[in-house]
């Protein structure tokens, strides 16, 4: 083609990218022609050119063909299926709008909800063969409507809820029966639920590699794996164990002005809950530890200035789940330590290679996560690998961090087989750590297991004692839980706690990376140990209070000043958040502990000190020890209530409150008030902050997933 | 209103979901390279749509949806710029539907490679190609992206030019041309040389 461009054409494209050359513009025009994007005038011009140029004709033909392929490739793309969750969200949005618009008419809203959902579900079934709809189609029409209604009852607005209350209640009863009597005892819809479970598993295996977090399978609503499960994932009995948790109660300030607890930086509960929701199941109540869920997220608290290891940031605003109450947020932020600044790491991985670790999400994931960690190590760091199953093996005597290929070679050679017997293993691991102990560095045994720790040496108590003793000598223990079906959650948390370590549950490479690699400094460098918090509430401002979460961490008040009492650690850069729900002084309803009013004494309001009139709401005292010291130090902070509404609170405050509320709903906490999952999602609006990792956005997805599983909540 | 009592003001939203969900999802997935994020974006689009009236959109519905989708996706991309993506997009195993199995499997492979290439294009090119693949004209693409048609022209051209160089594209084009495949390359390279 000749390149004598006419000025008119140049003008025509005057606004184009300044780096475009005349030749490129001409080529682009040919491309546009090939794609049929030119107007009649330009088209005619091009055709004139084409008539005289074989190469231009070929270019056009080829471009058209290529564009066709690109279009086809884009359209085929990764398989994308329509989303039930999306339709539900839209339905919900429309219906809440409709309820608002029609509040003074008598239109039978509930019927609208049921039928329309069924209709949508049927369409979805055709499009995507999603199992909910498949099941719905297998059912008689009436039953289908009921199923649909049950799923969508949460979303059909207030009017709908009332009408369907009866149905809903009978379902709840069924759910309870099921939980108690296990599978055989489950009433009427048990066969469906079996079918659904199987299909769900097929789907998650054949579909996307990643379980569809935002597209949970609307399985049997509200089913919890408290009872035995007959799922494909766990062909044997499900032997996951969780320690039972009873929500902290409201305490009256007049009688118990002090509240003491140990900080907790664990995050395992959140990723474990996420795993359940991804699988389309509700987590068992006791798997939901609210403080671990709240602490999963990073908060933008200011780091400390000066010579203290952490800073404290407090905020008081309206309590979102009970607006007449206040919510106190205590944020603790550990000093940041640069990667360059941190001392060398001396790590010993103690890896469970028993037969049960063979699953894809266990040993292979351990290996992948560790390889990523190895990439981050430097010459000064050390790594050793000890495995345990039938026997114990020192697979890699402590090696330098720059021997990356050798370390990875050992990792690649690990495979699962044999029974668990971790006893000697743990001693061998400690021995490796002690032999290569680095002063001013990180000395840590990292236990990777799916839960079985039939430690030959010991019973649980002895194991804990061993771990405690080693922690005193400066070698801490962290626990990484992997996999499903066999997780001994309570036990793992306990031993990590005793070993001054972190317990994290790793459900994906991303989570492993987060815990071990991205937060390596936080997970591994302890900047203060035995950190205890004690709040003294001012009765002039606070009638009663309740610590949200931290059930396992509550301490006797007298232990606060007792340096022999062990408490939680805080790592570099870590944030720890605690929430108190507060009943303000003067409120009619004080807590919910139903106490009998006293006959012989009055609340001793007249004995208040001068400080009580200061307007302060509370005083927070923090005790901690420097990592190498045995004597604790004390810090003191005060907070006032600024009377702000929830909407005016900081984004971090609102987000933490949303996570806590979500946890309370999942736990079915008696203190959750009337908060719904929809409300939780609203709390997060505008509260996602920077969210560099997308963690908070993912949380919103989890809330949506839970909405499918918990109609009416 | 239909028999269930749903008013027209709502039905059109549901119709829009049925009709546009997958195109929007494809588009968002192309931009975000992350299906979960794309689904969030699409949900945002339709929830925003619930607050609109049909009258105000009418014949511009299509473009409105894609423009909202684009803006939200770019917002989210900006927010998570530094996040590493660990997942690769997955193709359905049986991408092609007809012909002899070996050939269709090979073709599916080629499409897969081509799609990966599209995903690796710079954002503006990715966006333009994705929109074009969904059937938008240059002018519409310009409106959705807040730019001008001349710019779209160049961006699409650059994208195709880049894709053309890839072996998968070569092979696909070769398939079309049968025995002439070998001749294409030199012709292209010398196309505009004097």
Coordinates of C-alpha atoms in Angstrom, one line a residue, chain A residues 1 26 29-30 33-34 36 38-53 56-57 60:
Chain A
X1 CA 0.0 0.0 0.0
X26 CA -3.2 3.7 8.3
X29 CA -7.8 2.0 9.6
X30 CA -7.3 -1.2 7.7
X33 CA -12.2 -1.9 8.0
X34 CA -11.6 -5.6 8.5
X36 CA -16.5 -3.5 9.8
X38 CA -15.7 2.3 9.2
X39 CA -18.4 4.7 7.9
X40 CA -19.4 4.6 4.2
X41 CA -16.9 7.3 3.2
X42 CA -13.8 5.7 4.7
X43 CA -15.0 2.3 3.6
X44 CA -15.0 3.4 0.1
X45 CA -11.6 4.9 0.4
X46 CA -10.2 1.6 1.8
X47 CA -11.8 -0.4 -0.9
X48 CA -10.1 1.7 -3.5
X49 CA -6.8 1.0 -1.8
X50 CA -7.6 -2.7 -1.6
X51 CA -8.3 -3.0 -5.2
X52 CA -4.7 -2.1 -6.0
X53 CA -2.9 -4.1 -3.3
X56 CA -3.5 -5.2 1.8
X57 CA -6.2 -7.5 0.8
X60 CA -7.6 -7.5 5.8

